[in-house]
Coordinates of C-alpha atoms and ligand atoms in Angstrom, one line a residue:
M1 CA 0.1 0.1 -0.1
A2 CA 1.5 3.2 -1.0
V3 CA 2.4 5.7 1.8
K4 CA 0.4 8.8 2.1
V5 CA 1.9 11.6 4.4
S6 CA -1.2 12.8 5.6
D7 CA -1.7 9.4 7.2
I8 CA 1.6 9.2 9.0
M9 CA 0.6 12.8 10.5
K10 CA -2.5 11.3 11.7
K11 CA -0.6 8.8 14.0
R12 CA 2.5 10.8 14.8
M13 CA 4.5 13.9 14.2
A14 CA 6.0 13.8 10.7
F15 CA 9.4 15.3 9.9
S16 CA 10.4 16.5 6.5
F17 CA 12.9 18.7 4.5
E18 CA 12.2 21.1 1.7
V19 CA 14.8 21.7 -0.9
F20 CA 14.8 23.8 -4.2
P21 CA 16.0 23.2 -7.8
P22 CA 19.7 24.5 -8.2
K23 CA 20.2 27.1 -10.8
T24 CA 23.6 25.5 -12.1
D25 CA 24.7 21.9 -12.9
A26 CA 27.5 22.4 -10.1
G27 CA 24.5 23.1 -7.8
M28 CA 22.7 20.0 -9.1
D29 CA 25.5 17.8 -8.7
K30 CA 26.1 18.9 -5.2
L31 CA 22.4 17.9 -4.5
V32 CA 21.4 15.0 -6.2
G33 CA 24.9 13.5 -7.1
K34 CA 26.2 10.3 -5.3
G35 CA 27.0 11.1 -1.7
G36 CA 25.5 14.8 -2.2
V37 CA 23.1 16.6 0.1
L38 CA 20.0 14.3 -0.7
D39 CA 22.0 11.1 0.1
K40 CA 23.0 12.8 3.3
L41 CA 19.4 14.2 4.4
N42 CA 18.3 10.7 3.9
T43 CA 20.5 9.5 6.4
L44 CA 18.2 11.4 8.9
H45 CA 15.3 9.4 7.8
P46 CA 12.8 12.1 6.9
D47 CA 9.2 11.0 6.0
Y48 CA 9.2 13.2 3.0
I49 CA 11.4 15.6 1.0
S50 CA 9.5 18.5 -1.1
C51 CA 10.8 20.4 -4.0
T52 CA 9.9 23.9 -4.5
Y53 CA 8.6 24.8 -8.2
G54 CA 9.1 28.2 -9.8
A55 CA 5.9 30.2 -10.1
G56 CA 4.7 29.7 -13.7
G57 CA 6.8 26.7 -14.2
G58 CA 10.3 28.2 -14.9
N59 CA 12.3 25.5 -13.5
V60 CA 10.1 22.3 -14.3
G61 CA 12.9 20.1 -15.7
K62 CA 15.2 20.4 -12.6
N63 CA 12.4 20.1 -10.3
L64 CA 11.5 16.8 -11.6
E65 CA 15.1 15.9 -11.7
V66 CA 15.5 16.6 -8.2
L67 CA 12.1 14.5 -7.2
D68 CA 13.4 11.6 -9.2
A69 CA 16.5 11.5 -7.2
V70 CA 14.4 11.8 -3.9
K71 CA 12.3 8.7 -5.2
A72 CA 15.5 6.8 -6.3
G73 CA 16.8 7.4 -2.7
G74 CA 14.0 5.1 -1.5
V75 CA 13.7 6.7 1.9
A76 CA 11.6 9.9 1.7
V77 CA 8.4 10.3 -0.2
P78 CA 8.8 12.9 -3.0
I79 CA 6.5 15.8 -2.9
T80 CA 6.2 18.6 -5.6
H81 CA 5.2 22.1 -5.1
F82 CA 3.0 23.2 -7.9
T83 CA 1.6 26.6 -9.0
C84 CA -1.2 27.1 -11.2
I85 CA -0.4 30.8 -12.4
G86 CA 0.2 31.4 -16.0
N87 CA -1.0 27.9 -17.0
T88 CA -3.9 26.3 -18.9
K89 CA -6.1 23.4 -17.4
E90 CA -4.7 21.2 -20.5
G91 CA -1.0 22.3 -19.5
I92 CA -1.7 21.5 -15.7
K93 CA -3.3 18.2 -16.6
T94 CA -0.1 17.3 -18.7
Q95 CA 2.1 18.2 -16.3
L96 CA 0.6 16.6 -13.4
Q97 CA 0.2 13.2 -15.3
T98 CA 4.0 13.4 -15.8
Y99 CA 4.4 13.6 -12.1
L100 CA 2.3 10.6 -11.8
D101 CA 4.2 8.8 -14.5
H102 CA 7.3 9.4 -12.5
G103 CA 5.8 7.9 -9.4
I104 CA 5.1 11.2 -7.8
N105 CA 1.7 11.3 -6.2
H106 CA 2.2 14.0 -3.5
I107 CA 1.7 17.7 -4.5
L108 CA 1.5 21.0 -2.6
A109 CA -1.1 22.8 -4.5
L110 CA -0.3 26.4 -4.8
R111 CA -1.5 29.5 -6.6
G112 CA 1.9 31.2 -6.6
D113 CA 2.9 34.8 -6.3
L114 CA 1.5 37.2 -8.9
P115 CA 4.5 39.0 -10.5
F116 CA 4.6 42.6 -9.9
G117 CA 2.0 44.5 -11.9
W118 CA 0.2 41.5 -12.7
S119 CA -3.8 41.8 -12.1
G120 CA -4.8 38.2 -12.3
T121 CA -3.2 34.9 -12.8
G122 CA -2.7 34.9 -16.6
G123 CA -4.0 31.3 -16.7
D124 CA -7.2 29.2 -16.3
L125 CA -7.2 29.0 -12.5
H126 CA -7.2 31.9 -10.1
Y127 CA -6.7 30.5 -6.5
A128 CA -5.5 27.4 -5.0
T129 CA -9.1 26.2 -4.0
E130 CA -9.6 25.9 -8.0
L131 CA -6.5 24.0 -8.3
V132 CA -7.4 21.5 -5.4
K133 CA -10.9 21.0 -7.0
F134 CA -9.3 20.7 -10.6
I135 CA -6.8 17.8 -9.4
R136 CA -9.7 16.1 -7.4
D137 CA -12.0 16.4 -10.7
E138 CA -9.3 15.2 -13.1
F139 CA -7.1 12.6 -11.0
G140 CA -9.4 11.5 -8.2
D141 CA -7.6 10.1 -5.3
K142 CA -4.4 9.7 -7.1
F143 CA -2.5 12.7 -5.5
T144 CA -2.0 13.3 -1.7
I145 CA -2.7 17.1 -1.8
A146 CA -1.1 19.4 0.8
V147 CA -2.2 23.3 0.7
A148 CA -0.7 26.3 2.0
G149 CA -1.6 27.9 5.2
S150 CA -0.5 31.3 6.5
P151 CA -0.7 31.9 10.5
E152 CA -0.3 35.4 9.9
G153 CA -2.7 35.6 7.0
H154 CA -1.4 35.5 3.4
I155 CA 0.1 39.0 2.6
T156 CA -2.7 39.8 0.3
C157 CA -5.7 38.7 2.3
R158 CA -8.4 41.2 3.0
S159 CA -8.6 39.7 6.6
L160 CA -7.3 36.7 8.4
E161 CA -10.9 35.7 8.7
A162 CA -11.5 35.5 4.9
D163 CA -8.1 33.7 4.5
I164 CA -9.2 31.1 7.0
S165 CA -12.4 30.8 5.4
F166 CA -10.5 29.9 1.9
L167 CA -8.1 27.5 3.8
K168 CA -11.5 25.7 5.0
Q169 CA -12.6 25.7 1.3
K170 CA -9.4 24.0 0.3
Q171 CA -10.1 21.2 2.9
D172 CA -13.6 20.9 1.3
E173 CA -12.4 20.6 -2.1
G174 CA -10.3 17.7 -0.8
A175 CA -7.1 18.7 0.6
D176 CA -5.3 16.3 2.9
Y177 CA -3.1 18.7 4.7
I178 CA -1.8 21.9 5.4
M179 CA 1.8 23.1 5.1
T180 CA 2.1 26.4 6.9
Q181 CA 4.1 29.6 5.7
L182 CA 6.8 30.3 8.3
C183 CA 5.8 32.1 11.3
W184 CA 8.1 33.1 14.2
D185 CA 5.3 34.7 16.2
M186 CA 4.1 31.9 18.4
D187 CA 1.2 33.8 20.0
Q188 CA -0.2 34.5 16.5
F189 CA 0.4 30.8 15.6
R190 CA -1.5 29.6 18.7
Y191 CA -4.3 32.2 17.8
W192 CA -4.6 30.7 14.2
R193 CA -4.5 27.1 15.4
D194 CA -7.6 27.8 17.5
A195 CA -9.2 29.8 14.8
I196 CA -8.7 27.2 12.0
A197 CA -10.2 24.6 14.4
A198 CA -13.2 26.6 15.2
A199 CA -13.8 27.0 11.4
G200 CA -14.0 23.4 11.2
I201 CA -10.6 22.6 9.8
T202 CA -9.4 19.3 11.0
I203 CA -6.7 18.3 8.4
P204 CA -3.1 17.8 9.8
V205 CA -1.0 20.8 10.1
D206 CA 2.8 20.5 9.1
V207 CA 4.7 23.5 10.3
G208 CA 7.4 25.1 8.0
I209 CA 10.4 26.1 9.8
M210 CA 13.3 28.0 8.2
P211 CA 16.7 27.6 9.8
V212 CA 17.8 31.0 11.1
L213 CA 21.6 30.6 9.8
D214 CA 22.1 34.0 7.9
S215 CA 21.0 37.4 8.4
K216 CA 20.3 38.4 4.9
A217 CA 18.4 35.4 4.1
T218 CA 16.4 35.8 7.5
I219 CA 15.4 39.3 6.7
N220 CA 14.8 38.4 2.9
M221 CA 12.5 35.6 3.9
A222 CA 10.5 37.5 6.4
L223 CA 10.1 40.7 4.5
S224 CA 10.6 40.3 0.7
R225 CA 7.1 38.6 0.1
N226 CA 5.4 37.6 3.2
G227 CA 5.5 40.6 5.8
C228 CA 6.2 38.2 8.6
V229 CA 6.5 39.5 12.1
I230 CA 10.0 39.3 13.5
P231 CA 9.9 38.8 17.4
R232 CA 12.1 40.9 19.7
K233 CA 14.4 38.0 20.4
L234 CA 15.1 37.4 16.5
A235 CA 15.4 41.2 16.0
E236 CA 18.1 41.3 18.8
I237 CA 20.1 38.6 17.0
I238 CA 19.9 40.5 13.8
S239 CA 20.8 43.6 15.4
K240 CA 23.8 42.3 17.4
N241 CA 25.2 40.9 14.4
W242 CA 24.2 43.7 11.8
I243 CA 26.6 43.8 8.9
F244 CA 24.8 46.0 6.4
D245 CA 25.2 49.6 5.9
S246 CA 24.5 51.7 8.8
P247 CA 24.1 55.7 9.3
F248 CA 25.9 55.0 12.7
A249 CA 29.0 53.0 11.8
P250 CA 31.6 52.6 9.1
T251 CA 31.2 49.9 6.6
E252 CA 32.0 46.6 8.3
A253 CA 35.5 45.2 7.6
E254 CA 35.5 41.7 6.2
E255 CA 37.3 40.1 9.3
S256 CA 34.5 41.5 11.7
A257 CA 31.5 40.9 9.2
N258 CA 32.7 37.1 9.1
A259 CA 32.9 37.0 13.0
K260 CA 29.3 38.6 13.0
K261 CA 28.1 36.0 10.5
A262 CA 29.6 33.1 12.5
S263 CA 27.9 34.6 15.9
F264 CA 24.6 35.2 13.9
K265 CA 24.6 31.5 12.9
E266 CA 25.3 30.2 16.4
A267 CA 22.5 32.3 17.9
G268 CA 20.1 31.4 14.8
I269 CA 20.6 27.6 15.4
E270 CA 19.8 28.1 19.2
Y271 CA 16.9 30.2 18.2
T272 CA 15.8 27.8 15.7
I273 CA 15.9 25.0 18.2
G274 CA 13.8 26.9 20.8
L275 CA 11.2 27.8 18.2
I276 CA 10.9 24.0 17.3
D277 CA 10.6 23.0 21.0
E278 CA 7.6 25.7 21.4
Y279 CA 5.9 24.3 18.1
R280 CA 6.1 20.8 19.4
V281 CA 4.5 21.9 22.7
A282 CA 1.7 23.7 20.7
G283 CA 0.9 20.4 19.3
I284 CA 1.4 20.4 15.5
D285 CA 1.4 17.4 13.4
G286 CA 4.5 17.7 11.3
I287 CA 7.9 19.8 11.3
H288 CA 9.0 20.7 7.7
L289 CA 12.5 22.1 7.8
Y290 CA 13.7 24.2 4.9
A291 CA 16.9 22.3 4.2
L292 CA 18.1 25.3 1.9
N293 CA 20.1 22.6 0.0
Q294 CA 22.6 22.2 2.9
F295 CA 23.2 19.5 5.2
D296 CA 25.7 20.2 8.3
D297 CA 23.7 23.0 10.1
V298 CA 20.5 21.4 9.2
A299 CA 21.6 18.0 10.7
R300 CA 22.8 19.8 13.9
I301 CA 19.4 21.4 14.3
V302 CA 17.8 18.0 13.8
K303 CA 19.8 16.1 16.3
E304 CA 20.0 18.9 19.1
S305 CA 16.3 19.7 18.7
G306 CA 15.6 15.9 19.2
I307 CA 13.0 15.8 16.5
K308 CA 14.4 12.6 15.6
D309 CA 16.2 10.1 18.0
I310 CA 19.5 9.9 16.0
L311 CA 22.4 7.7 16.9
D312 CA 25.6 9.0 15.8
Ligands
FAD401 P1 -4.3 30.9 -2.3 O1 -4.7 30.0 -1.5 O2 -5.0 30.9 -3.6 O3 -4.4 32.3 -1.8 C1 -4.0 33.6 -2.4 C2 -4.8 34.7 -1.8 O4 -6.0 34.7 -2.4 C3 -4.9 34.8 -0.3 O5 -4.8 36.2 0.0 C4 -6.3 34.2 -0.2 O6 -6.8 34.9 1.2 C5 -6.9 34.6 -1.4 N1 -8.1 33.8 -1.7 C6 -7.8 32.3 -1.9 N2 -8.9 31.9 -2.4 C7 -9.8 33.0 -2.8 C8 -11.0 32.9 -3.3 N3 -11.8 31.8 -3.8 N4 -11.7 34.2 -3.4 C9 -10.9 35.3 -3.3 N5 -9.7 35.4 -2.6 C10 -9.1 34.2 -2.4 N6 5.4 29.8 -4.4 C11 6.0 29.3 -5.5 O7 6.2 29.8 -6.5 N7 6.8 28.1 -5.7 C12 6.8 27.3 -4.4 O8 7.6 26.2 -4.3 C13 6.1 27.8 -3.0 N8 6.2 27.0 -2.1 C14 5.4 27.2 -0.9 C15 5.4 26.6 0.1 C16 4.7 26.9 1.2 C17 4.6 26.0 2.4 C18 4.0 28.3 1.3 C19 3.1 28.5 2.4 C20 3.9 29.1 0.3 C21 4.8 28.6 -1.0 N9 4.8 29.4 -2.1 C22 5.5 29.0 -3.3 C23 4.2 30.6 -2.0 C24 2.8 30.7 -2.6 O9 2.8 30.4 -4.0 C25 2.2 32.4 -2.3 O10 2.0 32.5 -1.1 C26 1.0 32.7 -3.3 O11 0.9 34.1 -3.3 C27 -0.2 32.2 -2.7 O12 -0.4 30.7 -2.7 P2 -1.7 29.9 -2.2 O13 -1.8 28.7 -2.6 O14 -1.4 30.1 -0.7 O15 -2.9 31.0 -2.8

């Protein structure tokens, strides 16, 4: 019987990684080559590994190559992210069939971010709700479907209530579980968790966690698209290790910038582990770590947080 990760989450907390399709051949080799990052991540026995998808399908080939490698590893269930913007129903159907032909039957069904200046999705489907319905209509139960949930509300939602009602609609159309947008604000997460339960959302919640390893990437992830709250504790780590232009200080010398990067990473790893503790106590169904195509720091977080009992 084929594994459904939503079934795993109904029994115990799942644990998974997210990777992205590298842009270069060297990056690809580092990720999927023999002894590469995927092989190493597999030594931590994740339940699944998901691979992101360039909105509009810019990197479909590499996305599939990465997922083929996850499948070939024989450890983790491969899950593709998939966006419907800029695509026709026929195009979506063909692509989804290709995934099935490759043995990939788990999908994170997304709308995708609209590029700046677009007023619509430029395709046949307009929201993830429609994509979920389309997948169920065309493919029945062949796919396990995950959908995105935003504990702080999607950046363009007219209200958190509206956003939650659309999330309920995704469940009603046949979604199997929720993968969350990153959220460092635990009070907000607990509020959202209660609010979705009150709205009748019962499918498992798999929490997305970005390891805090690099200040630029952290600020970028929080503010470039998602408008995420940065709690005081994390803001302090960023401020204490500030390496960017500042009106009150000369440009950082390379040596001290490197020392600050190292100290940021140390504090960030500790922060990430604390966050995982808080999420586990909040009673979630899965931890989905953005592995950022890296192994060493991610493995350290997995081991030190005790997500998995790993024998060295
Ligand atoms: P939707 O659920 O369609 O929501 C979009 C907005 O429309 C929200 O504001 C919602 O409130 C509103 N809305 C929803 N339904 C309706 C309706 N019926 N009527 C009116 N309003 C509605 N992007 C990528 O390009 N590639 C990736 O690999 C990727 N991976 C992601 C992984 C996770 C875990 C998450 C959380 C996001 C990811 N994204 C990715 C980003 C995602 O594509 C964007 O956040 C996108 O803007 C919204 O996608 P969605 O599926 O949440 O959209």
